Amino acid sequence: MVKRYTSMAYKAADDMIFGKSVYPVKAELGLEVGAGYVTAEVNYAPRPEAGVSKEKLVSEYRRLTTDIMARAVQVGFPAVSLETEHVEQMTNNPTWGGEVAHVQKTILEEYHEEYGIKCGLRHTPGDIREDRDLLALIGAKYDTLMESFEAVAEAGADFLSIETMGGKEILDYAILRNDVPGLIYGIGCLGSIDMTMIWSDIRKIADKKGRIAAGDTDCAQANTAMFIAGGLLDKNLAHTLAIIARAISAPRTLAGYEAGAQGPGKDCGYENTIVKSITGCPIAQEGKTSTCAHSDVMGNLVMQCCDLWSNESVEYHAEFGGTSVQCWSESLNYDAAMLNVATETGNAKMLRDILVLSDKYRDPQGYVLAYDNAYKVGQAIVKDGDDLFLRAKNAAISSVDILNAADSKKLVMSKFEINALKDAKASLDAMTDESETFMSDCMEKYKAEVAVFRPDANYKF
Amino acid sequence: MDIDPSKILIRYNVQKEKAQSPEELAAEMFPKAEPARTICAAIFDGEEDDVIEGLEKAIEGGADAIKLIDDVLMVGMKIVTDLYDQGTIFLPNVMMSADAMLEGIEFCKEQGGSAPKPKGKIVCHVAEGDVHDIGKTIVAALLRAAGFEVVDLGRDCPVDEVIAAVKKESPMMLTGTALMTTTMYAFKEVNDRLLESGLKVPFQCGGGAVNQDFVVQYELGVYGEEAADAPKMANAILAGKGLAQLKETFHKH
């Protein structure tokens, strides 16, 4: 039985800042995350053709790791962290991921030894628990996934992470139908149940191997919503709906911490400021320097409370300025240097607020995720922290209330966004407050409507 | 600290929003005669039950169930997809309308005892090794909404299965989606195997990490940047456009 969060880690939203967390974590090669400074977290993807064999993949990661470290010392950066998000071959074959982690950690150790640069290595096995026809969260694939965590932890990965898929079969259906109860059921309930299971086991592995169970993200769902929503002129999903999905994702990500995660949370969890307000654990974030991977509408704002600053992912290839990982790691490191200067000169809160105001009114998503509002969503979650359904519903209601209370001359929403918000509120108002009723009703409804939702096979319900 | 944001950003979506609501615009496009008008409105609203009720009344009134598919259901769906293409309504509206229309088609087929000839057949799949299929789901729904028959091979689809399906179904177009750079590599193999078999079917590729630079590396590949490009590409093929013309039209970068 895990202990749920029922209180906030920070007394006030204004206490939250980049580079500092209530509970910093320390990696093996001198890197502390959340201990007073921001560090770049460099992400990368192998070229498509590198996936054909273990040898090619290992070679690819050896080259790109060396490139990143070489650039870091060339430009004089004091710390850097790397994240390897597995391609499926590396997780399905745990020895592949293990060998990549070993090669990377060895390079980091060499640079640490020679230059004293502080380094960290995150490995993120892929969530392989999906068959062709359905999510198979428990069973043989789960066992392979845990073997993968064991292998990378044994080989030296400091931070263990994953982007879990629990609840996605419902999200994929609900998000295309403006179905708010479906978002709460998929993300807030099913996702949190799965998170509780998997993070308990990841923490056991981390403890056994002396590593850090870092954190998860609702990439599979809230980011799906954000990407479908797209830019201002895209017509695929109201941005007001996307931020409701995001708010609901915070209690899901929180469930990982309740089951043993310690941070740093995963970069693409745009819900992380909400989560940090509750846990006090360090977080990674991505935004203006992850445009190599995707666009968003809050690129500066999301730096507000980051402890690691990431580029999300870039394919390894040549650019005019070196290899892609060198170029993007350099940009990240300069961003981190700027944030750290603000801290050293006593201007951190000023810079934080400038970053926030750059994007707070750009979009409903950024408005709700601005740290002052994110904190309010956090408070709504912990109010019913022991009830997975209610806290997810609270998060949704809170995000709707925040948008409805916004100054309409500053946060200017389209009629479409306002109508979507109105529909969402009506849907939330019509929902029960009874967890058991909601769960059983949803079970029946989605079993009938979603062919790939087979809870006995998916979740062993 | 706060700011007047008007000097640092512009919400162009608000600026560009049409004065008329989507409902008003749709109402102007619905057929004037009943029961077509009511059925089209039910499709626009995504109300399956109302669609069926409207169809029942029409059949009771002597309408041919199979003819209703083309004469009413497809007309209603076209209004929805036209409004989507114009940027007036959003994707969830299209999905819900498509659900309602497809239910209506099934009802008409049951009542009429036969099925109308679709505009063309398209095979859709997600690359081998890739389980991310929401993009394919959207593509398939938009194609069906546009009157095409979709053979959906699902996600994580082995290359052998794709080739076998193309041989069996003889589609006018094949689509492939992938989220990850490593899985999209399977598209090249699909292309090579199709060419080996002498099957020069246009192969629309898109999704996540897929980009035009990658797709132009293989002969049959046509890059689809948006899911909404899929029905446009299929219609272009129906209009007689070949691979070179498709690339000319859809390769935007």
XYZ file of C-alpha atoms in Angstrom:
714
model
C 0.000 0.000 0.000
C 1.591 3.292 -1.059
C 1.201 6.538 0.827
C -0.536 9.180 -1.287
C 0.365 12.857 -1.155
C -2.193 14.900 0.768
C -0.140 18.069 1.258
C 2.105 20.411 -0.700
C 5.903 20.414 -0.553
C 6.030 24.205 -0.839
C 4.246 26.666 1.424
C 3.700 29.073 -1.477
C 3.963 29.016 -5.257
C 6.557 31.777 -5.129
C 8.943 29.454 -3.288
C 9.288 27.324 -6.406
C 12.273 28.102 -8.587
C 14.546 26.540 -11.182
C 17.583 24.652 -10.001
C 16.329 24.050 -6.500
C 14.093 21.378 -5.100
C 13.192 20.341 -1.593
C 14.697 16.897 -2.080
C 17.724 16.973 -4.420
C 19.174 13.721 -5.728
C 22.822 12.869 -6.261
C 24.287 10.811 -9.077
C 27.488 8.826 -8.980
C 29.812 11.228 -10.791
C 29.278 14.357 -8.693
C 26.081 15.608 -10.289
C 23.369 16.783 -7.907
C 19.989 17.604 -9.337
C 17.839 20.218 -7.657
C 20.674 21.239 -5.369
C 20.960 24.871 -6.455
C 21.887 24.784 -10.107
C 20.347 23.740 -13.416
C 22.090 21.197 -15.608
C 21.609 20.414 -19.275
C 20.123 16.994 -20.004
C 20.996 15.971 -23.532
C 18.700 13.617 -25.428
C 19.293 11.912 -28.758
C 18.054 9.197 -31.080
C 20.191 6.911 -33.205
C 19.949 7.176 -36.955
C 17.321 4.769 -38.322
C 19.868 2.460 -39.899
C 21.721 2.021 -36.591
C 18.956 -0.176 -35.232
C 19.806 -3.177 -37.363
C 22.285 -4.740 -34.940
C 23.573 -4.432 -31.407
C 27.034 -3.573 -32.659
C 25.788 -0.689 -34.764
C 23.654 0.674 -31.958
C 26.424 0.475 -29.393
C 28.780 2.183 -31.817
C 26.249 4.945 -32.454
C 25.829 5.640 -28.740
C 29.595 5.528 -28.188
C 30.108 8.193 -30.840
C 27.343 10.504 -29.726
C 28.252 10.243 -26.043
C 31.842 11.128 -26.817
C 30.669 14.038 -28.976
C 28.536 15.475 -26.173
C 31.260 15.212 -23.583
C 33.903 16.626 -25.890
C 31.771 19.682 -26.636
C 30.950 20.180 -22.947
C 34.599 20.438 -21.973
C 35.520 22.473 -25.076
C 33.089 25.186 -24.036
C 33.756 24.907 -20.333
C 30.501 23.643 -18.908
C 30.690 22.328 -15.323
C 28.075 19.603 -15.571
C 26.013 17.658 -18.041
C 23.517 14.851 -17.898
C 22.592 12.457 -20.691
C 19.359 10.627 -21.286
C 19.115 7.538 -23.438
C 15.550 6.757 -24.392
C 15.681 3.192 -25.603
C 14.755 2.170 -29.073
C 12.621 -0.932 -28.736
C 15.437 -3.324 -29.549
C 17.362 -2.155 -26.479
C 14.534 -2.921 -24.091
C 13.323 -6.102 -25.732
C 16.910 -7.344 -25.562
C 18.001 -6.240 -22.087
C 21.657 -6.994 -22.772
C 21.622 -4.435 -25.611
C 20.426 -1.645 -23.339
C 22.846 -2.799 -20.666
C 25.781 -2.684 -23.039
C 24.868 0.788 -24.278
C 24.589 2.029 -20.675
C 27.958 0.505 -19.846
C 29.679 2.105 -22.838
C 28.148 5.486 -22.077
C 28.943 5.393 -18.371
C 32.526 4.431 -19.116
C 32.920 7.504 -21.321
C 31.355 9.715 -18.643
C 33.728 8.268 -16.049
C 36.716 9.019 -18.254
C 35.680 12.641 -18.714
C 34.844 12.986 -15.030
C 38.191 11.597 -14.090
C 40.157 13.729 -16.537
C 38.279 17.037 -16.267
C 36.210 16.781 -13.100
C 33.033 17.519 -15.062
C 29.967 16.393 -13.141
C 27.934 13.872 -15.101
C 24.721 11.932 -14.911
C 23.221 9.211 -17.068
C 19.515 8.493 -17.340
C 18.262 5.388 -19.094
C 14.647 5.167 -20.138
C 13.620 1.711 -21.316
C 10.702 1.778 -23.705
C 7.322 0.642 -22.446
C 7.204 -2.544 -24.467
C 4.118 -3.924 -22.728
C 1.965 -3.730 -25.781
C 0.935 -6.495 -28.112
C -0.327 -5.859 -31.602
C -3.894 -6.007 -30.442
C -3.867 -4.578 -26.946
C -1.919 -3.252 -23.989
C -0.561 -6.215 -22.051
C 0.696 -4.440 -18.972
C 1.281 -7.497 -16.821
C 2.950 -10.677 -18.021
C 5.999 -11.748 -20.002
C 6.689 -8.305 -21.437
C 6.580 -6.766 -17.985
C 9.202 -9.259 -16.883
C 11.421 -8.351 -19.835
C 10.970 -4.673 -19.024
C 12.118 -5.227 -15.459
C 15.110 -7.185 -16.768
C 15.950 -4.171 -18.886
C 15.878 -1.905 -15.822
C 18.112 -4.367 -13.988
C 20.554 -4.420 -16.879
C 20.905 -0.656 -17.284
C 21.088 -0.109 -13.530
C 23.778 -2.742 -13.246
C 25.675 -1.137 -16.130
C 25.768 2.278 -14.494
C 22.672 4.296 -15.382
C 22.209 6.757 -12.516
C 18.584 7.658 -13.168
C 15.938 5.102 -14.116
C 12.922 6.330 -16.028
C 10.150 5.196 -18.320
C 7.247 6.680 -20.218
C 4.439 4.326 -19.286
C 1.413 3.628 -21.434
C -1.221 2.668 -18.847
C -4.611 4.093 -19.783
C -3.639 4.957 -23.333
C -6.175 2.671 -24.950
C -8.914 4.831 -23.433
C -7.123 8.136 -24.067
C -6.719 7.446 -27.782
C -10.460 6.968 -28.026
C -11.551 9.729 -25.652
C -9.304 12.501 -26.899
C -10.727 12.231 -30.402
C -14.241 12.572 -29.022
C -13.892 15.452 -26.504
C -14.693 12.893 -23.811
C -13.598 14.395 -20.468
C -14.753 11.485 -18.264
C -12.723 9.244 -20.580
C -9.648 11.393 -19.977
C -10.137 11.103 -16.225
C -10.651 7.356 -16.437
C -7.751 6.664 -18.815
C -5.160 9.039 -17.441
C -6.204 9.620 -13.863
C -7.472 6.190 -12.878
C -6.078 3.443 -15.118
C -2.792 5.261 -15.627
C -2.290 5.848 -11.924
C -3.056 2.215 -11.082
C -0.421 1.067 -13.550
C 2.059 3.687 -12.323
C 1.661 2.499 -8.766
C 2.517 -1.037 -9.775
C 5.450 -0.355 -12.046
C 7.163 2.294 -9.937
C 7.091 0.091 -6.855
C 9.104 -2.451 -8.817
C 11.463 0.090 -10.413
C 12.248 1.469 -6.960
C 13.135 -2.024 -5.738
C 15.587 -2.427 -8.607
C 17.055 1.031 -8.019
C 17.584 0.311 -4.343
C 19.146 -3.055 -5.083
C 21.608 -1.561 -7.580
C 22.278 1.714 -5.757
C 20.619 3.846 -8.465
C 17.889 6.471 -8.443
C 14.306 5.679 -9.413
C 13.860 8.975 -11.229
C 10.411 9.512 -12.680
C 7.811 9.109 -15.374
C 5.764 11.368 -17.630
C 2.344 11.144 -19.154
C 3.905 11.454 -22.583
C 1.704 8.729 -24.031
C -1.443 10.656 -23.203
C -1.087 14.319 -22.219
C 1.592 14.841 -24.863
C -0.553 13.053 -27.423
C -3.248 15.592 -26.586
C -0.773 18.479 -26.751
C 0.632 17.371 -30.097
C -2.789 16.772 -31.613
C -3.776 20.243 -30.381
C -0.650 21.568 -32.118
C -0.192 25.242 -32.910
C -2.629 28.127 -32.816
C -3.995 27.496 -36.284
C -4.246 23.714 -36.114
C -7.764 22.372 -36.034
C -7.373 19.031 -34.410
C -8.135 19.625 -30.737
C -9.129 22.619 -28.628
C -6.171 23.790 -26.581
C -8.519 24.104 -23.628
C -9.125 20.343 -23.880
C -5.401 19.674 -24.144
C -4.695 21.491 -20.888
C -7.453 19.607 -19.105
C -5.752 16.363 -20.191
C -2.464 17.833 -18.950
C -3.899 18.761 -15.562
C -5.291 15.237 -15.182
C -1.861 13.850 -16.004
C -0.312 15.454 -12.911
C -1.885 13.049 -10.411
C -0.911 10.195 -12.725
C 2.742 11.259 -12.748
C 2.472 11.861 -9.014
C 1.546 8.207 -8.516
C 5.069 7.284 -9.597
C 6.556 9.319 -6.759
C 4.099 7.826 -4.318
C 5.337 4.401 -5.349
C 9.025 5.249 -5.040
C 10.265 7.689 -7.700
C 12.599 10.370 -6.368
C 13.227 12.598 -9.382
C 14.404 14.044 -11.614
C 11.032 13.714 -13.358
C 11.080 13.142 -17.096
C 11.645 16.073 -19.412
C 8.513 15.817 -21.531
C 6.208 15.838 -18.520
C 4.848 19.343 -18.983
C 2.814 18.558 -15.868
C 6.023 18.522 -13.838
C 5.642 21.968 -12.253
C 2.367 20.799 -10.733
C 4.046 17.609 -9.576
C 7.049 19.458 -8.111
C 4.735 21.688 -6.101
C 3.439 18.559 -4.373
C 6.531 16.362 -4.105
C 9.402 18.836 -3.848
C 11.386 16.436 -6.031
C 13.567 17.730 -8.889
C 12.256 17.759 -12.438
C 13.559 17.820 -15.976
C 11.763 20.002 -18.514
C 11.992 20.823 -22.189
C 10.783 23.775 -24.191
C 12.516 26.375 -26.303
C 15.579 24.196 -26.752
C 13.656 21.104 -27.773
C 12.368 22.567 -31.018
C 14.542 19.970 -32.746
C 11.970 17.428 -31.568
C 8.664 19.280 -31.530
C 6.979 22.643 -31.288
C 5.055 23.853 -28.284
C 3.420 27.123 -27.226
C 5.218 27.634 -23.912
C 8.906 27.237 -24.684
C 10.204 29.767 -22.165
C 7.577 29.275 -19.494
C 8.448 25.648 -18.862
C 11.937 26.600 -17.741
C 10.352 28.214 -14.688
C 11.055 25.453 -12.177
C 13.310 23.017 -14.067
C 16.271 21.299 -12.462
C 17.429 19.578 -15.645
C 16.894 21.339 -18.983
C 16.429 19.039 -21.945
C 16.172 19.034 -25.722
C 13.708 16.070 -25.778
C 15.425 14.258 -28.642
C 17.473 14.859 -31.733
C 18.522 12.403 -34.372
C 22.269 11.932 -34.459
C 23.585 13.477 -37.645
C 25.869 16.187 -38.934
C 25.073 19.898 -38.719
C 27.190 22.896 -39.739
C 28.150 23.400 -36.084
C 29.230 19.820 -35.424
C 27.064 16.816 -34.818
C 23.465 17.451 -33.814
C 24.073 16.353 -30.242
C 26.973 18.759 -29.948
C 24.935 21.676 -31.258
C 21.897 21.063 -29.100
C 23.880 20.193 -25.968
C 25.767 23.453 -26.339
C 22.504 25.428 -26.556
C 21.128 23.624 -23.523
C 24.281 24.259 -21.555
C 24.215 27.976 -22.370
C 20.588 28.100 -21.220
C 21.610 26.427 -17.972
C 24.491 28.895 -17.545
C 22.059 31.819 -17.883
C 19.721 30.349 -15.274
C 22.617 29.678 -12.943
C 23.910 33.248 -13.302
C 20.455 34.457 -12.284
C 20.670 32.282 -9.200
C 24.211 33.385 -8.337
C 23.325 37.074 -8.688
C 20.085 36.868 -6.722
C 17.903 37.389 -9.801
C 16.434 33.932 -10.115
C 12.855 34.900 -9.319
C 13.060 37.855 -11.683
C 14.243 35.629 -14.531
C 11.660 32.973 -13.659
C 8.890 35.547 -13.902
C 10.203 36.917 -17.199
C 10.227 33.401 -18.629
C 6.695 32.823 -17.402
C 5.321 36.094 -18.743
C 6.819 35.378 -22.124
C 4.236 32.607 -22.592
C 1.620 32.822 -19.859
C -0.931 34.462 -22.143
C 0.176 32.777 -25.356
C -2.131 29.853 -24.836
C -4.501 28.320 -22.275
C -1.972 25.548 -21.750
C 0.809 27.860 -20.654
C -1.602 29.864 -18.529
C -2.553 26.891 -16.393
C 1.013 25.613 -16.207
C 2.451 28.946 -15.043
C 3.805 28.164 -11.588
C 1.224 30.236 -9.691
C -1.638 28.422 -11.374
C 0.162 25.067 -11.411
C 0.400 25.377 -7.653
C -3.396 25.791 -7.448
C -3.873 22.611 -9.476
C -1.502 20.895 -7.050
C -3.611 22.029 -4.109
C -6.743 20.662 -5.776
C -5.037 17.298 -6.235
C -3.823 16.854 -2.653
C -7.210 17.923 -1.287
C -8.436 14.419 -2.154
C -5.017 12.857 -2.528
C -6.117 9.444 -1.294
C -8.728 8.994 -4.016
C -7.287 8.462 -7.510
C -10.532 9.354 -9.226
C -11.431 12.397 -7.172
C -7.988 13.954 -7.357
C -7.951 13.563 -11.134
C -11.393 15.116 -11.346
C -10.248 17.912 -9.031
C -7.290 18.602 -11.309
C -9.595 18.888 -14.299
C -12.021 21.165 -12.474
C -9.183 23.298 -11.184
C -7.774 23.842 -14.677
C -11.227 24.802 -15.961
C -11.770 27.206 -13.064
C -8.353 28.811 -13.590
C -9.137 29.471 -17.245
C -12.612 30.774 -16.507
C -11.182 33.179 -13.945
C -8.473 34.497 -16.286
C -8.444 38.137 -17.369
C -10.028 37.843 -20.812
C -8.149 40.905 -22.045
C -4.856 39.134 -21.397
C -5.644 35.478 -22.026
C -7.677 35.887 -25.177
C -9.391 32.641 -26.104
C -11.220 31.851 -29.322
C -14.929 31.143 -29.290
C -14.074 27.573 -30.107
C -11.766 27.272 -27.090
C -14.338 28.915 -24.838
C -17.093 26.609 -26.074
C -14.917 23.551 -25.581
C -14.227 24.765 -22.054
C -17.928 25.266 -21.445
C -18.702 21.753 -22.687
C -15.943 20.323 -20.502
C -17.296 22.123 -17.453
C -20.797 20.837 -18.129
C -19.402 17.351 -18.450
C -17.484 17.683 -15.175
C -20.514 19.118 -13.398
C -22.541 16.109 -14.473
C -20.038 13.591 -13.133
C -20.472 11.632 -9.953
C -18.251 12.162 -6.920
C -18.381 8.477 -6.118
C -15.211 6.723 -7.121
C -16.657 3.220 -7.232
C -19.646 4.303 -9.301
C -17.405 6.113 -11.755
C -15.016 3.195 -12.087
C -17.697 0.586 -12.652
C -19.659 2.793 -15.068
C -16.539 3.526 -17.100
C -15.540 -0.111 -17.129
C -18.824 -1.063 -18.745
C -18.979 1.902 -21.113
C -15.476 1.551 -22.513
C -15.555 -2.234 -22.674
C -18.497 -1.767 -25.001
C -17.028 1.118 -27.021
C -13.276 0.501 -27.183
C -12.294 -2.778 -28.789
C -8.740 -2.728 -27.435
C -9.906 -2.105 -23.860
C -9.916 -5.552 -22.337
C -9.335 -4.848 -18.659
C -8.826 -8.475 -17.735
C -5.984 -8.758 -20.232
C -4.740 -5.171 -19.894
C -4.746 -4.747 -16.133
C -5.656 -8.176 -14.732
C -8.779 -6.586 -13.202
C 4.971 41.210 -11.921
C 2.525 41.097 -14.837
C 2.382 42.314 -18.416
C 0.076 43.501 -21.151
C 0.821 40.645 -23.557
C -0.466 42.381 -26.677
C 3.011 43.634 -27.586
C 4.747 40.275 -27.260
C 2.337 37.776 -28.785
C -0.670 37.434 -31.069
C -3.242 34.701 -30.854
C -3.817 34.405 -34.586
C -6.463 31.751 -34.064
C -8.661 34.328 -32.367
C -8.003 36.909 -35.081
C -8.855 34.460 -37.838
C -11.955 32.963 -36.285
C -14.980 33.317 -38.523
C -17.848 35.503 -37.400
C -20.348 32.756 -38.077
C -20.408 29.734 -35.793
C -19.729 26.266 -37.271
C -23.371 25.369 -36.618
C -24.569 28.367 -38.611
C -22.208 27.614 -41.473
C -23.231 23.956 -41.515
C -26.924 24.833 -41.493
C -26.403 26.846 -44.678
C -24.841 23.791 -46.309
C -27.410 21.163 -45.346
C -29.787 19.997 -48.107
C -33.074 21.847 -48.054
C -35.296 18.780 -48.449
C -36.282 16.404 -45.697
C -35.381 13.875 -44.446
C -31.898 14.567 -45.863
C -31.612 17.807 -43.910
C -32.377 16.186 -40.553
C -30.051 13.244 -41.224
C -27.220 15.542 -42.300
C -27.724 17.647 -39.172
C -27.542 14.479 -37.058
C -24.286 13.506 -38.770
C -22.886 16.979 -38.133
C -23.855 16.650 -34.459
C -22.370 13.139 -34.267
C -25.666 11.734 -33.002
C -25.844 8.095 -34.106
C -29.345 7.490 -32.759
C -30.740 10.477 -34.619
C -29.069 9.328 -37.835
C -30.683 5.904 -37.552
C -34.036 7.430 -36.664
C -33.853 9.684 -39.716
C -32.908 6.762 -41.954
C -35.763 4.661 -40.618
C -38.224 7.406 -41.441
C -36.757 7.833 -44.894
C -36.999 4.100 -45.628
C -40.534 3.982 -44.254
C -41.308 6.824 -46.628
C -40.124 4.711 -49.532
C -36.474 5.681 -49.925
C -33.985 3.076 -51.209
C -31.730 2.176 -48.260
C -28.620 1.719 -50.398
C -29.188 4.937 -52.317
C -29.423 6.809 -49.009
C -25.750 6.079 -48.423
C -24.526 8.147 -51.344
C -27.442 10.557 -51.556
C -27.659 11.513 -47.883
C -25.023 10.022 -45.582
C -22.030 10.871 -47.778
C -23.480 14.312 -48.455
C -23.737 14.987 -44.716
C -20.216 13.727 -44.114
C -18.841 15.862 -46.930
C -20.254 18.948 -45.249
C -18.349 17.959 -42.111
C -15.068 17.263 -43.904
C -15.398 20.446 -45.973
C -15.830 22.475 -42.792
C -12.811 20.685 -41.311
C -10.727 21.440 -44.396
C -11.787 25.084 -44.153
C -10.648 25.161 -40.538
C -14.119 25.811 -39.199
C -14.518 22.653 -37.128
C -12.020 20.449 -35.333
C -10.985 16.829 -35.635
C -13.115 15.410 -32.754
C -16.193 16.706 -34.582
C -15.112 14.815 -37.680
C -14.461 11.644 -35.691
C -17.841 11.765 -33.986
C -19.577 12.524 -37.268
C -17.715 9.655 -38.927
C -18.855 7.300 -36.149
C -22.451 8.374 -36.758
C -22.136 8.109 -40.539
C -20.548 4.640 -40.406
C -23.303 3.416 -38.140
C -25.774 4.821 -40.648
C -24.041 3.003 -43.507
C -24.173 -0.290 -41.618
C -27.873 0.250 -40.984
C -28.540 0.979 -44.662
C -26.574 -2.102 -45.728
C -28.614 -4.259 -43.350
C -31.854 -2.792 -44.572
C -30.940 -2.894 -48.249
C -29.210 -6.268 -48.217
C -26.306 -5.071 -50.335
C -23.436 -2.606 -50.262
C -22.573 0.291 -52.555
C -19.274 0.358 -54.417
C -16.722 2.388 -52.451
C -14.660 5.099 -54.160
C -11.583 2.938 -53.816
C -9.718 0.618 -51.491
C -6.810 1.711 -49.265
C -4.613 -0.403 -47.025
C -3.454 1.290 -43.794
C -0.781 0.080 -41.382
C 1.578 1.134 -38.614
C 5.241 0.254 -39.145
C 6.634 -2.975 -37.771
C 7.917 -2.481 -34.226
C 5.727 0.556 -33.638
C 2.635 0.365 -31.461
C 1.679 4.054 -31.664
C -1.436 3.997 -33.755
C -3.513 7.089 -33.056
C -2.208 8.674 -36.269
C -3.297 5.654 -38.285
C -6.679 5.700 -36.534
C -7.198 9.295 -37.634
C -6.047 8.583 -41.194
C -8.373 5.587 -41.466
C -11.325 7.547 -40.094
C -10.768 10.441 -42.493
C -10.483 8.052 -45.440
C -13.682 6.248 -44.488
C -15.398 9.587 -43.999
C -14.407 10.470 -47.555
C -16.022 7.309 -48.922
C -13.015 5.021 -49.280
C -12.899 1.424 -48.126
C -10.114 0.946 -45.597
C -8.326 -2.325 -44.938
C -6.775 -1.637 -41.541
C -3.813 -3.887 -40.802
C -3.338 -2.347 -37.347
C -0.137 -1.524 -35.553
C 3.271 -3.189 -35.386
C 2.540 -4.717 -38.766
C 5.210 -7.026 -40.220
C 6.458 -6.148 -43.702
C 5.386 -9.566 -44.998
C 1.844 -8.857 -43.910
C 1.799 -5.486 -45.664
C 3.025 -7.015 -48.919
C 0.535 -9.873 -48.680
C -2.313 -7.422 -48.084
C -1.351 -5.277 -51.076
C -1.212 -8.388 -53.250
C -4.582 -9.598 -51.971
C -6.492 -6.321 -51.910
C -4.965 -4.469 -54.879
C -5.470 -1.101 -53.181
C -5.244 2.244 -54.954
C -3.012 3.492 -52.113
C -1.077 2.169 -49.127
C -0.536 4.240 -45.995
C 2.126 3.778 -43.353
C 2.513 5.674 -40.095
C 5.325 5.563 -37.550
C 6.240 7.549 -34.493
C 9.843 6.470 -34.150
C 12.839 6.983 -36.388
C 13.969 3.408 -36.027
C 10.645 1.840 -36.929
C 10.008 4.036 -39.955
C 12.968 2.325 -41.577
C 10.537 -0.524 -42.332
C 8.912 1.732 -44.944
C 11.977 1.380 -47.151
C 11.699 -2.369 -46.956
C 8.005 -2.227 -47.810
C 8.894 -0.055 -50.806
C 11.604 -2.433 -52.001
C 9.427 -5.503 -51.610
C 6.558 -3.864 -53.464
C 8.846 -2.936 -56.333
C 10.310 -6.444 -56.428
C 6.771 -7.720 -56.883
C 6.013 -5.151 -59.547
C 3.436 -3.377 -57.349
C 3.772 0.340 -58.001
C 1.146 1.494 -55.543
C 1.493 4.998 -54.065
C 2.711 4.630 -50.481
C 1.710 7.538 -48.296
C 3.955 7.826 -45.230
C 3.649 10.136 -42.242
C 3.532 10.493 -38.481
C 5.803 11.387 -35.557
C 9.397 11.258 -36.645
C 8.682 10.696 -40.337
C 9.738 13.590 -42.517
C 9.868 14.415 -46.199
C 13.638 13.989 -46.406
C 13.247 10.388 -45.342
C 10.270 9.559 -47.543
C 11.858 10.900 -50.741
C 14.548 8.252 -50.388
C 12.274 5.528 -51.747
C 10.451 5.487 -55.040
C 6.867 4.785 -54.001
C 6.911 7.054 -50.958
C 4.748 10.185 -50.848
C 5.040 12.246 -47.704
C 1.807 13.093 -45.910
C 2.451 15.853 -43.423
C -1.089 15.930 -42.063
C -3.565 13.113 -41.553
C -5.985 15.229 -43.589
C -3.661 14.799 -46.581
C -4.686 11.130 -46.854
C -8.166 11.633 -48.382
C -6.804 14.469 -50.520
C -4.123 12.164 -51.870
C -6.626 9.376 -52.492
C -8.878 11.787 -54.368
C -5.899 12.981 -56.383
C -5.169 9.383 -57.371
C -8.806 8.962 -58.405
C -8.397 12.086 -60.509
C -5.570 10.365 -62.369
C -2.481 11.813 -60.712
C 0.602 9.606 -60.783
C 3.442 9.300 -58.308
C 5.388 12.249 -59.671
C 2.365 14.525 -59.533
C 1.484 13.361 -56.032
C 4.992 14.212 -54.857
C 4.792 17.560 -56.602
C 1.515 18.320 -54.826
C 2.146 16.950 -51.351
C 5.873 17.479 -50.839
C 5.747 20.929 -49.312
C 9.319 21.423 -48.149
